[in-house]
Amino acid sequence: RQLTLHRLLLELSQASQQDELTGLLNRRGLIAHLNQVPIQHDQAQAVVYLDMKRFKPINDSHGHTAGDEVLIQIARRLDYAMDQAVRLANGTSARITRIGGDEFVFCLCTKHDAQWVQDVFCTAILDSLVEPFSYNDSQFFLGASMGIVTSLPGQRLNASDAISNADIAMYQAKHIGQPAMCFDQAMRQQLDRELEIEARLRLAVEQDGITAAFEPIMDLHTGKVLGFEALARWTDAELGRVRPDQFIPIAERTGLIDQVFQAVASQALTVCKQVTATVQQDLFFSVNLSKAQLTDDRLFDQLVALTDRHRVDPRRLHLEVTESLVASSDDMVDKLHRLRKLGHPLMLDDFGTGTSSLSCLKAYPVQWIKIDRELTDAADKSRQYAAIIQAVADLASNLGMTLVAEGVEEANTIPLLQGMDVGAAQGWFWSKPLEPGQVAQWLAEHKQKGKQRCRVA
Ligand code: C2E
Ligand code: MG
Ligand code: MG
């Protein structure tokens, strides 16, 4: 009787360490394995965290039965590839586990180093995923990102630290588009900083901590102000000033970008109403849109509500979208047409840094093209780049678009831009981004300066 009880307990414990769907070890099994597997004095322990790419759409569009079936195929292939890789390597043993959704972890004991794990082991695993997976009549091309943690020879990894660090390295690999990366401490610091920014940003959006700064956009022929670009600004009580290139990507990833946009656009429309009344000139205000916003259909209602609430003509609110965002998928162009139908003029931002070709421009319903600061700078220094800008300017004028040069810092860039038929420009030469309260005064001063110049002439 005791024997059967013992066996029952054993079976129960085995079952609790097993993933039901694939029959592989589960997270509990993984931790037990990492803590118990014998390690020889010349063997290092390695944890490889693998996250499948493009798996989620299978569940979303073909249902969970399809997803489950493909997961079983993935598990088989990974298990087989691991066995083959281990067989070819001296002094190496390995176990595979499924620790959730489409995430798998390999635990290795090996006489080879981290470089071998990355170059040989991970490559073999990746190769096994190249052939498409199939369910009924559908085929799926998947891929994977991997993160690696290794111990010193003869030493055991702390199971939960190793899993979490390998996860961080995987995330980093995915982020920069590499198949596999080894963990280093700087990755954790970076992640900690991002998590801190995320937590503080949540508070900031709730407490109206995101403000806008306004950079004037000038007509290069008349010297008059055409409008302002509204740029997000955030000074946190604990973190100090956080730059937009640090918090915008985090806002995009966490969905907070909607609220950031609302804050910036609301302030832009408030300032727009104030200054239009005082300077009696129709100025536009442009706001930057992110990819996450364009893939979410709520954007259209949000924009209508925004301009209604502020009683501002949508033509006064320009929307900036980057060239790489527009080129990223075919439906982006449809979305732009929908934004145009709402009345918003569109500006193609950071032109010259992406990959889209000139021939695409005519398909884009944009009215303005902003040449990135790098390209403006390059044109200042090289004739070749100047010729590129001239070609874009010719094309733009044929298509009825206006070119705006970004990042003008020096007076002597202006005649150069005028010579290339660039119609408008912005940059620190005219003004660094202004606080909302400074805009009206800056406009008044600028007008005064313009009058003085006329009198001198
Ligand atoms: P961007 O839209 O291309 O904005 C222009 C950036 O160049 C701004 O940086 C601006 O301050 C800077 N700049 C303008 N003139 C000069 C100049 O003469 N010299 C130099 N060195 N820099 C100049 P900022 O404000 O740091 O913003 C960086 C990027 O962050 C923006 O690039 C934009 O992509 C993004 N961003 C800013 N605010 C928002 C926002 O509200 N929403 C979204 N989605 N993105 C935003
Ligand atoms: Mg912009
Ligand atoms: Mg730009």
Short mmCIF file of C-alpha atoms and ligand atoms in Angstrom, two decimals:
data_model
loop_
_atom_site.label_atom_id
_atom_site.label_comp_id
_atom_site.label_asym_id
_atom_site.label_seq_id
_atom_site.Cartn_x
_atom_site.Cartn_y
_atom_site.Cartn_z
CA ARG A 1 0.00 0.00 0.00
CA GLN A 2 2.81 2.34 0.88
CA LEU A 3 4.37 1.61 -2.48
CA THR A 4 1.25 2.63 -4.39
CA LEU A 5 0.95 5.81 -2.35
CA HIS A 6 4.56 6.59 -3.16
CA ARG A 7 3.97 6.01 -6.84
CA LEU A 8 0.83 8.11 -6.79
CA LEU A 9 2.73 10.98 -5.21
CA LEU A 10 5.48 10.61 -7.78
CA GLU A 11 2.99 10.65 -10.62
CA LEU A 12 1.23 13.65 -9.16
CA SER A 13 4.48 15.52 -8.84
CA GLN A 14 5.47 14.62 -12.36
CA ALA A 15 2.11 15.74 -13.68
CA SER A 16 2.44 19.05 -11.87
CA GLN A 17 5.74 19.63 -13.64
CA GLN A 18 4.42 18.83 -17.07
CA ASP A 19 2.83 21.07 -19.68
CA GLU A 20 -0.46 19.44 -20.62
CA LEU A 21 -0.55 20.54 -24.23
CA THR A 22 2.94 19.63 -25.37
CA GLY A 23 4.05 17.12 -22.74
CA LEU A 24 7.21 19.18 -22.14
CA LEU A 25 8.27 20.35 -18.69
CA ASN A 26 6.39 23.43 -17.43
CA ARG A 27 7.71 26.36 -15.36
CA ARG A 28 7.66 24.35 -12.14
CA GLY A 29 9.50 21.53 -13.86
CA LEU A 30 12.01 23.98 -15.25
CA ILE A 31 12.86 25.38 -11.83
CA ALA A 32 13.17 21.92 -10.33
CA HIS A 33 15.41 20.87 -13.21
CA LEU A 34 17.66 23.93 -12.94
CA ASN A 35 18.08 23.33 -9.21
CA GLN A 36 18.74 19.61 -9.43
CA VAL A 37 20.52 18.78 -12.68
CA PRO A 38 24.04 17.54 -11.97
CA ILE A 39 26.74 19.93 -13.25
CA GLN A 40 30.30 18.75 -13.78
CA HIS A 41 33.19 20.97 -12.75
CA ASP A 42 34.00 21.85 -16.38
CA GLN A 43 30.41 22.41 -17.45
CA ALA A 44 28.58 25.72 -17.42
CA GLN A 45 24.84 26.00 -17.02
CA ALA A 46 22.97 27.96 -19.66
CA VAL A 47 19.39 29.15 -19.92
CA VAL A 48 18.02 30.08 -23.34
CA TYR A 49 14.68 31.89 -23.33
CA LEU A 50 12.80 31.65 -26.61
CA ASP A 51 9.80 33.68 -27.68
CA MET A 52 8.06 32.83 -30.94
CA LYS A 53 7.51 35.55 -33.51
CA ARG A 54 4.25 35.95 -35.43
CA PHE A 55 2.48 33.23 -33.42
CA LYS A 56 -0.25 35.40 -31.91
CA PRO A 57 -2.04 36.11 -35.22
CA ILE A 58 -2.64 32.35 -35.59
CA ASN A 59 -4.70 32.29 -32.41
CA ASP A 60 -6.41 35.54 -33.30
CA SER A 61 -7.45 34.67 -36.82
CA HIS A 62 -7.63 30.85 -36.87
CA GLY A 63 -8.79 30.15 -33.33
CA HIS A 64 -7.26 28.38 -30.37
CA THR A 65 -7.51 24.88 -31.82
CA ALA A 66 -5.24 25.97 -34.65
CA GLY A 67 -2.96 27.73 -32.17
CA ASP A 68 -2.73 24.60 -29.99
CA GLU A 69 -1.98 22.40 -32.97
CA VAL A 70 0.81 24.68 -34.18
CA LEU A 71 2.25 24.89 -30.66
CA ILE A 72 2.50 21.10 -30.57
CA GLN A 73 4.35 21.16 -33.90
CA ILE A 74 6.66 23.90 -32.61
CA ALA A 75 7.41 21.93 -29.44
CA ARG A 76 8.28 18.82 -31.47
CA ARG A 77 10.58 20.70 -33.80
CA LEU A 78 12.36 22.53 -31.00
CA ASP A 79 12.80 19.31 -29.02
CA TYR A 80 14.22 17.52 -32.05
CA ALA A 81 16.54 20.40 -33.00
CA MET A 82 17.82 20.53 -29.42
CA ASP A 83 18.58 16.80 -29.41
CA GLN A 84 20.44 17.07 -32.71
CA ALA A 85 22.49 20.05 -31.54
CA VAL A 86 23.39 18.29 -28.30
CA ARG A 87 24.36 15.11 -30.10
CA LEU A 88 26.88 17.05 -32.20
CA ALA A 89 28.39 18.83 -29.21
CA ASN A 90 30.74 17.20 -26.74
CA GLY A 91 29.91 17.34 -23.05
CA THR A 92 26.49 18.91 -23.45
CA SER A 93 23.06 17.92 -22.20
CA ALA A 94 19.82 19.89 -22.52
CA ARG A 95 16.14 19.96 -21.54
CA ILE A 96 13.35 21.96 -23.11
CA THR A 97 10.40 23.44 -21.26
CA ARG A 98 7.34 25.42 -22.25
CA ILE A 99 6.84 28.12 -19.70
CA GLY A 100 3.81 29.84 -21.13
CA GLY A 101 1.95 30.77 -24.31
CA ASP A 102 4.48 30.65 -27.10
CA GLU A 103 7.54 30.86 -24.84
CA PHE A 104 10.02 28.06 -24.36
CA VAL A 105 13.17 27.72 -22.27
CA PHE A 106 16.16 25.45 -22.89
CA CYS A 107 18.42 24.49 -19.98
CA LEU A 108 21.87 23.37 -20.98
CA CYS A 109 24.85 21.93 -19.18
CA THR A 110 27.78 22.37 -21.51
CA LYS A 111 31.54 22.42 -21.79
CA HIS A 112 31.19 25.11 -24.46
CA ASP A 113 31.01 28.84 -23.76
CA ALA A 114 28.28 31.46 -24.20
CA GLN A 115 29.47 32.23 -27.72
CA TRP A 116 28.88 28.61 -28.70
CA VAL A 117 25.38 28.72 -27.23
CA GLN A 118 24.62 31.84 -29.25
CA ASP A 119 26.35 30.92 -32.52
CA VAL A 120 25.83 27.17 -32.73
CA PHE A 121 22.98 26.14 -30.45
CA CYS A 122 20.65 29.08 -31.09
CA THR A 123 21.33 28.97 -34.82
CA ALA A 124 20.36 25.30 -34.94
CA ILE A 125 17.15 26.07 -33.04
CA LEU A 126 16.34 28.94 -35.34
CA ASP A 127 17.03 26.86 -38.44
CA SER A 128 14.46 24.34 -37.28
CA LEU A 129 11.76 27.03 -37.48
CA VAL A 130 12.48 28.14 -41.04
CA GLU A 131 10.11 25.71 -42.79
CA PRO A 132 6.50 26.92 -42.55
CA PHE A 133 4.05 25.37 -40.08
CA SER A 134 0.69 24.23 -41.32
CA TYR A 135 -2.84 23.80 -40.07
CA ASN A 136 -5.55 22.60 -42.43
CA ASP A 137 -4.81 24.47 -45.63
CA SER A 138 -2.99 27.37 -44.05
CA GLN A 139 0.74 27.86 -43.80
CA PHE A 140 2.47 30.00 -41.20
CA PHE A 141 5.98 31.40 -41.35
CA LEU A 142 7.20 31.84 -37.82
CA GLY A 143 10.47 32.82 -36.22
CA ALA A 144 11.92 33.34 -32.76
CA SER A 145 13.94 35.68 -30.56
CA MET A 146 16.23 34.23 -27.92
CA GLY A 147 18.02 35.46 -24.79
CA ILE A 148 20.90 33.66 -23.14
CA VAL A 149 22.28 33.49 -19.60
CA THR A 150 25.29 31.35 -18.70
CA SER A 151 27.06 30.47 -15.44
CA LEU A 152 30.78 30.09 -14.80
CA PRO A 153 32.02 26.49 -15.23
CA GLY A 154 30.99 24.27 -12.34
CA GLN A 155 28.52 26.82 -10.97
CA ARG A 156 24.78 26.65 -10.72
CA LEU A 157 22.51 29.50 -11.83
CA ASN A 158 19.90 30.93 -9.52
CA ALA A 159 16.82 29.61 -11.32
CA SER A 160 14.45 32.55 -11.09
CA ASP A 161 17.16 35.19 -11.72
CA ALA A 162 18.44 33.26 -14.72
CA ILE A 163 14.96 32.93 -16.24
CA SER A 164 14.19 36.59 -15.71
CA ASN A 165 17.58 37.75 -17.07
CA ALA A 166 17.31 35.48 -20.11
CA ASP A 167 13.85 36.95 -20.67
CA ILE A 168 15.35 40.46 -20.59
CA ALA A 169 18.05 39.47 -23.10
CA MET A 170 15.35 37.94 -25.35
CA TYR A 171 13.34 41.14 -25.15
CA GLN A 172 16.43 43.15 -26.08
CA ALA A 173 17.18 40.82 -29.01
CA LYS A 174 13.60 41.22 -30.25
CA HIS A 175 13.82 44.98 -29.79
CA ILE A 176 16.91 45.40 -31.94
CA GLY A 177 15.95 42.66 -34.38
CA GLN A 178 18.67 40.10 -33.62
CA PRO A 179 17.93 36.37 -33.38
CA ALA A 180 19.74 35.86 -30.06
CA MET A 181 21.58 37.92 -27.45
CA CYS A 182 23.53 37.18 -24.27
CA PHE A 183 22.39 38.95 -21.12
CA ASP A 184 24.51 41.68 -19.59
CA GLN A 185 23.90 43.79 -16.51
CA ALA A 186 23.38 46.99 -18.55
CA MET A 187 20.24 45.42 -20.04
CA ARG A 188 18.71 45.09 -16.59
CA GLN A 189 19.59 48.68 -15.70
CA GLN A 190 18.01 49.83 -18.95
CA LEU A 191 14.87 47.82 -18.24
CA ASP A 192 14.68 49.10 -14.64
CA ARG A 193 14.94 52.64 -15.95
CA GLU A 194 12.20 51.97 -18.51
CA LEU A 195 9.93 50.46 -15.88
CA GLU A 196 10.52 53.48 -13.65
CA ILE A 197 9.75 55.85 -16.52
CA GLU A 198 6.61 53.87 -17.30
CA ALA A 199 5.37 54.03 -13.70
CA ARG A 200 6.07 57.76 -13.41
CA LEU A 201 4.57 58.42 -16.83
CA ARG A 202 1.31 56.78 -15.74
CA LEU A 203 1.14 59.25 -12.87
CA ALA A 204 2.12 62.15 -15.10
CA VAL A 205 -0.67 61.55 -17.62
CA GLU A 206 -3.21 61.30 -14.79
CA GLN A 207 -1.98 64.47 -13.13
CA ASP A 208 -1.67 66.61 -16.27
CA GLY A 209 2.11 66.46 -16.08
CA ILE A 210 2.60 66.30 -19.85
CA THR A 211 2.90 69.69 -21.45
CA ALA A 212 3.57 70.95 -24.95
CA ALA A 213 6.32 73.19 -26.27
CA PHE A 214 5.90 75.07 -29.53
CA GLU A 215 8.46 75.46 -32.28
CA PRO A 216 7.65 78.07 -34.94
CA ILE A 217 7.52 77.02 -38.59
CA MET A 218 8.49 79.85 -40.94
CA ASP A 219 7.65 80.76 -44.52
CA LEU A 220 11.05 81.13 -46.18
CA HIS A 221 9.76 83.51 -48.86
CA THR A 222 7.91 86.01 -46.71
CA GLY A 223 9.67 85.45 -43.38
CA LYS A 224 6.25 85.12 -41.72
CA VAL A 225 5.25 82.49 -39.19
CA LEU A 226 3.06 79.77 -40.68
CA GLY A 227 2.40 77.80 -37.56
CA PHE A 228 3.95 75.83 -34.73
CA GLU A 229 4.91 72.23 -34.11
CA ALA A 230 3.71 71.08 -30.69
CA LEU A 231 6.25 68.83 -28.96
CA ALA A 232 5.60 66.79 -25.83
CA ARG A 233 7.49 67.86 -22.71
CA TRP A 234 7.70 66.19 -19.31
CA THR A 235 9.53 67.19 -16.16
CA ASP A 236 9.03 64.62 -13.42
CA ALA A 237 9.42 65.35 -9.71
CA GLU A 238 11.74 62.37 -9.26
CA LEU A 239 13.29 61.75 -12.67
CA GLY A 240 13.75 65.37 -13.68
CA ARG A 241 13.40 66.30 -17.34
CA VAL A 242 12.76 63.23 -19.47
CA ARG A 243 13.38 63.64 -23.18
CA PRO A 244 10.63 62.70 -25.66
CA ASP A 245 12.87 60.16 -27.38
CA GLN A 246 13.01 58.38 -24.00
CA PHE A 247 9.36 58.50 -22.97
CA ILE A 248 7.53 58.49 -26.32
CA PRO A 249 8.62 54.91 -27.23
CA ILE A 250 7.53 53.77 -23.74
CA ALA A 251 4.23 55.60 -24.11
CA GLU A 252 3.73 53.88 -27.46
CA ARG A 253 4.43 50.44 -26.05
CA THR A 254 2.20 50.84 -23.03
CA GLY A 255 -0.75 52.52 -24.72
CA LEU A 256 -0.17 55.74 -22.77
CA ILE A 257 0.51 57.50 -26.07
CA ASP A 258 -3.21 58.26 -26.45
CA GLN A 259 -3.22 60.34 -23.32
CA VAL A 260 0.09 61.99 -24.22
CA PHE A 261 -1.39 62.93 -27.58
CA GLN A 262 -4.57 64.25 -25.96
CA ALA A 263 -2.52 66.43 -23.62
CA VAL A 264 -0.29 67.82 -26.36
CA ALA A 265 -3.09 68.35 -28.88
CA SER A 266 -5.39 69.96 -26.28
CA GLN A 267 -2.72 72.44 -25.32
CA ALA A 268 -1.95 73.11 -28.96
CA LEU A 269 -5.60 73.91 -29.68
CA THR A 270 -5.86 76.10 -26.57
CA VAL A 271 -2.82 78.12 -27.65
CA CYS A 272 -4.10 78.16 -31.21
CA LYS A 273 -7.32 79.85 -30.12
CA GLN A 274 -5.54 82.32 -27.87
CA VAL A 275 -2.98 83.51 -30.38
CA THR A 276 -5.21 83.48 -33.44
CA ALA A 277 -7.44 85.97 -31.65
CA THR A 278 -4.56 88.23 -30.63
CA VAL A 279 -2.37 88.21 -33.73
CA GLN A 280 -5.31 87.99 -36.14
CA GLN A 281 -3.54 85.57 -38.38
CA ASP A 282 -4.50 82.01 -39.20
CA LEU A 283 -1.74 79.86 -37.81
CA PHE A 284 -1.62 76.08 -37.87
CA PHE A 285 -0.51 73.84 -35.04
CA SER A 286 0.99 70.46 -35.85
CA VAL A 287 0.99 67.43 -33.58
CA ASN A 288 2.97 64.20 -34.02
CA LEU A 289 1.07 60.92 -34.41
CA SER A 290 2.48 57.52 -33.44
CA LYS A 291 2.04 54.19 -35.14
CA ALA A 292 -0.04 52.76 -32.28
CA GLN A 293 -2.55 55.57 -32.79
CA LEU A 294 -2.88 55.00 -36.50
CA THR A 295 -3.56 51.31 -36.03
CA ASP A 296 -6.37 52.10 -33.58
CA ASP A 297 -9.64 53.25 -35.14
CA ARG A 298 -10.60 55.25 -32.06
CA LEU A 299 -8.22 57.95 -33.28
CA PHE A 300 -10.79 59.31 -35.72
CA ASP A 301 -13.48 59.85 -33.06
CA GLN A 302 -10.90 61.29 -30.70
CA LEU A 303 -9.87 63.88 -33.27
CA VAL A 304 -13.45 64.89 -33.98
CA ALA A 305 -14.18 65.22 -30.26
CA LEU A 306 -11.02 67.24 -29.76
CA THR A 307 -11.64 69.84 -32.44
CA ASP A 308 -15.34 70.04 -31.48
CA ARG A 309 -14.52 70.60 -27.84
CA HIS A 310 -12.07 73.37 -28.62
CA ARG A 311 -14.22 74.72 -31.46
CA VAL A 312 -11.22 74.84 -33.75
CA ASP A 313 -11.35 74.23 -37.49
CA PRO A 314 -9.65 70.85 -38.18
CA ARG A 315 -7.66 72.60 -40.90
CA ARG A 316 -5.77 74.39 -38.15
CA LEU A 317 -4.64 71.10 -36.62
CA HIS A 318 -1.95 69.51 -38.77
CA LEU A 319 -0.96 65.92 -38.14
CA GLU A 320 2.62 64.72 -38.54
CA VAL A 321 3.31 61.12 -39.48
CA THR A 322 6.79 59.78 -40.11
CA GLU A 323 7.85 58.52 -43.48
CA SER A 324 8.77 55.09 -42.08
CA LEU A 325 5.34 54.73 -40.43
CA VAL A 326 3.51 55.46 -43.69
CA ALA A 327 5.75 53.08 -45.61
CA SER A 328 5.25 50.31 -43.02
CA SER A 329 1.99 48.97 -44.44
CA ASP A 330 -0.49 49.49 -47.23
CA ASP A 331 -3.44 50.37 -44.99
CA MET A 332 -1.54 53.37 -43.65
CA VAL A 333 -2.28 55.26 -46.84
CA ASP A 334 -6.01 54.52 -46.41
CA LYS A 335 -5.83 55.81 -42.86
CA LEU A 336 -4.22 59.01 -44.10
CA HIS A 337 -7.07 59.48 -46.55
CA ARG A 338 -9.52 59.13 -43.66
CA LEU A 339 -7.62 61.77 -41.67
CA ARG A 340 -7.69 64.06 -44.70
CA LYS A 341 -11.47 63.59 -44.92
CA LEU A 342 -11.74 64.93 -41.38
CA GLY A 343 -10.07 68.08 -42.67
CA HIS A 344 -6.60 67.76 -41.12
CA PRO A 345 -3.65 68.69 -43.32
CA LEU A 346 -0.93 66.04 -43.15
CA MET A 347 2.82 66.46 -42.82
CA LEU A 348 5.26 63.70 -43.69
CA ASP A 349 7.83 63.88 -40.86
CA ASP A 350 11.52 62.96 -40.79
CA PHE A 351 11.69 62.62 -44.56
CA GLY A 352 15.04 61.31 -45.74
CA THR A 353 15.67 58.99 -42.78
CA GLY A 354 13.32 56.19 -43.81
CA THR A 355 13.34 53.81 -46.70
CA SER A 356 10.40 54.92 -48.79
CA SER A 357 11.17 55.95 -52.31
CA LEU A 358 10.34 59.17 -54.08
CA SER A 359 7.92 57.34 -56.34
CA CYS A 360 5.72 56.57 -53.29
CA LEU A 361 5.24 60.24 -52.53
CA LYS A 362 2.54 60.72 -55.11
CA ALA A 363 0.43 58.03 -53.48
CA TYR A 364 0.50 59.82 -50.11
CA PRO A 365 -2.27 62.32 -49.40
CA VAL A 366 0.16 64.65 -47.59
CA GLN A 367 0.43 68.40 -48.13
CA TRP A 368 3.74 69.00 -46.42
CA ILE A 369 7.05 67.16 -46.36
CA LYS A 370 9.44 67.79 -43.50
CA ILE A 371 13.07 67.13 -44.38
CA ASP A 372 14.87 65.66 -41.41
CA ARG A 373 17.54 67.71 -39.65
CA GLU A 374 20.24 65.25 -40.70
CA LEU A 375 19.39 65.78 -44.35
CA THR A 376 19.22 69.58 -43.88
CA ASP A 377 22.68 69.44 -42.28
CA ALA A 378 24.05 67.20 -45.00
CA ALA A 379 22.76 69.50 -47.74
CA ASP A 380 24.59 72.32 -46.06
CA LYS A 381 27.86 70.43 -46.46
CA SER A 382 27.54 68.42 -49.64
CA ARG A 383 26.40 69.27 -53.16
CA GLN A 384 25.07 65.76 -53.68
CA TYR A 385 22.64 66.07 -50.79
CA ALA A 386 21.67 69.53 -51.98
CA ALA A 387 20.83 67.97 -55.34
CA ILE A 388 18.64 65.37 -53.60
CA ILE A 389 16.72 68.06 -51.77
CA GLN A 390 16.35 70.03 -54.99
CA ALA A 391 14.89 66.91 -56.66
CA VAL A 392 12.46 66.38 -53.77
CA ALA A 393 11.51 70.07 -53.92
CA ASP A 394 10.77 69.82 -57.66
CA LEU A 395 8.67 66.71 -57.16
CA ALA A 396 6.89 68.24 -54.16
CA SER A 397 5.99 71.36 -56.07
CA ASN A 398 4.62 69.27 -58.94
CA LEU A 399 2.48 67.37 -56.44
CA GLY A 400 1.35 70.59 -54.76
CA MET A 401 3.22 69.87 -51.55
CA THR A 402 5.36 72.26 -49.48
CA LEU A 403 8.79 71.32 -48.19
CA VAL A 404 9.77 72.21 -44.62
CA ALA A 405 13.42 71.97 -43.57
CA GLU A 406 13.86 70.90 -39.95
CA GLY A 407 16.65 71.87 -37.59
CA VAL A 408 17.89 75.15 -39.07
CA GLU A 409 20.38 76.59 -36.60
CA GLU A 410 22.42 79.03 -38.69
CA ALA A 411 21.43 82.07 -40.73
CA ASN A 412 23.60 81.01 -43.67
CA THR A 413 21.52 77.84 -44.20
CA ILE A 414 18.53 79.99 -45.19
CA PRO A 415 19.68 81.28 -48.61
CA LEU A 416 20.84 77.77 -49.40
CA LEU A 417 17.36 76.38 -48.67
CA GLN A 418 15.73 79.17 -50.64
CA GLY A 419 18.01 78.32 -53.56
CA MET A 420 16.75 74.72 -53.43
CA ASP A 421 13.10 75.88 -53.52
CA VAL A 422 12.40 74.79 -49.96
CA GLY A 423 9.30 76.74 -48.95
CA ALA A 424 9.39 76.59 -45.17
CA ALA A 425 11.69 75.83 -42.25
CA GLN A 426 11.90 75.48 -38.50
CA GLY A 427 14.76 75.32 -36.05
CA TRP A 428 16.61 76.96 -33.22
CA PHE A 429 17.69 79.79 -35.52
CA TRP A 430 14.21 81.27 -35.08
CA SER A 431 13.39 79.83 -31.69
CA LYS A 432 13.83 76.88 -29.41
CA PRO A 433 10.47 75.27 -28.55
CA LEU A 434 8.44 77.81 -26.53
CA GLU A 435 6.30 77.26 -23.47
CA PRO A 436 2.56 77.83 -24.08
CA GLY A 437 2.66 81.17 -22.24
CA GLN A 438 5.55 82.46 -24.37
CA VAL A 439 3.98 81.93 -27.79
CA ALA A 440 1.91 85.13 -28.00
CA GLN A 441 4.79 87.30 -26.90
CA TRP A 442 7.22 85.64 -29.29
CA LEU A 443 4.79 86.27 -32.13
CA ALA A 444 4.47 89.93 -31.20
CA GLU A 445 8.25 90.33 -31.05
CA HIS A 446 8.70 88.54 -34.33
CA LYS A 447 6.17 90.83 -36.01
CA GLN A 448 7.96 93.86 -34.60
CA LYS A 449 11.31 92.62 -35.92
CA GLY A 450 9.74 92.07 -39.34
CA LYS A 451 8.48 95.67 -39.39
CA GLN A 452 11.90 97.00 -38.39
CA ARG A 453 13.52 95.02 -41.18
CA CYS A 454 11.04 96.46 -43.67
CA ARG A 455 11.82 100.00 -42.54
CA VAL A 456 15.57 99.42 -42.88
CA ALA A 457 15.04 98.03 -46.35
P1 C2E B 1 10.33 65.51 -34.53
O1 C2E B 1 8.86 65.46 -34.67
O2 C2E B 1 11.13 65.38 -35.78
O3 C2E B 1 10.63 66.88 -33.79
C1 C2E B 1 11.72 67.67 -34.06
C2 C2E B 1 12.76 67.52 -32.99
O4 C2E B 1 13.92 68.26 -33.34
C3 C2E B 1 12.32 68.10 -31.64
O5 C2E B 1 12.97 67.32 -30.65
C4 C2E B 1 12.90 69.48 -31.67
O6 C2E B 1 13.06 70.03 -30.38
C5 C2E B 1 14.23 69.21 -32.33
N1 C2E B 1 14.74 70.41 -33.00
C6 C2E B 1 14.00 71.32 -33.63
N2 C2E B 1 14.79 72.28 -34.15
C7 C2E B 1 16.06 71.95 -33.87
C8 C2E B 1 17.34 72.54 -34.16
O7 C2E B 1 17.46 73.59 -34.78
N3 C2E B 1 18.44 71.90 -33.73
C9 C2E B 1 18.36 70.72 -33.04
N4 C2E B 1 19.49 70.15 -32.63
N5 C2E B 1 17.18 70.14 -32.74
C10 C2E B 1 16.03 70.75 -33.15
P2 C2E B 1 12.20 66.75 -29.42
O8 C2E B 1 11.20 67.73 -28.91
O9 C2E B 1 13.23 66.22 -28.49
O10 C2E B 1 11.36 65.55 -30.02
C11 C2E B 1 12.00 64.43 -30.54
C12 C2E B 1 11.02 63.54 -31.25
O11 C2E B 1 10.09 62.99 -30.32
C13 C2E B 1 10.16 64.28 -32.28
O12 C2E B 1 10.85 64.42 -33.49
C14 C2E B 1 8.99 63.35 -32.38
O13 C2E B 1 9.30 62.27 -33.23
C15 C2E B 1 8.86 62.82 -30.98
N6 C2E B 1 7.80 63.58 -30.29
C16 C2E B 1 7.85 64.75 -29.63
N7 C2E B 1 6.64 65.08 -29.15
C17 C2E B 1 5.78 64.09 -29.53
C18 C2E B 1 4.37 63.86 -29.36
O14 C2E B 1 3.62 64.64 -28.75
N8 C2E B 1 3.85 62.71 -29.89
C19 C2E B 1 4.63 61.83 -30.58
N9 C2E B 1 4.07 60.75 -31.08
N10 C2E B 1 5.95 62.03 -30.78
C20 C2E B 1 6.53 63.15 -30.26
MG MG B 2 7.50 66.16 -35.89
MG MG B 3 10.90 65.60 -37.65
#
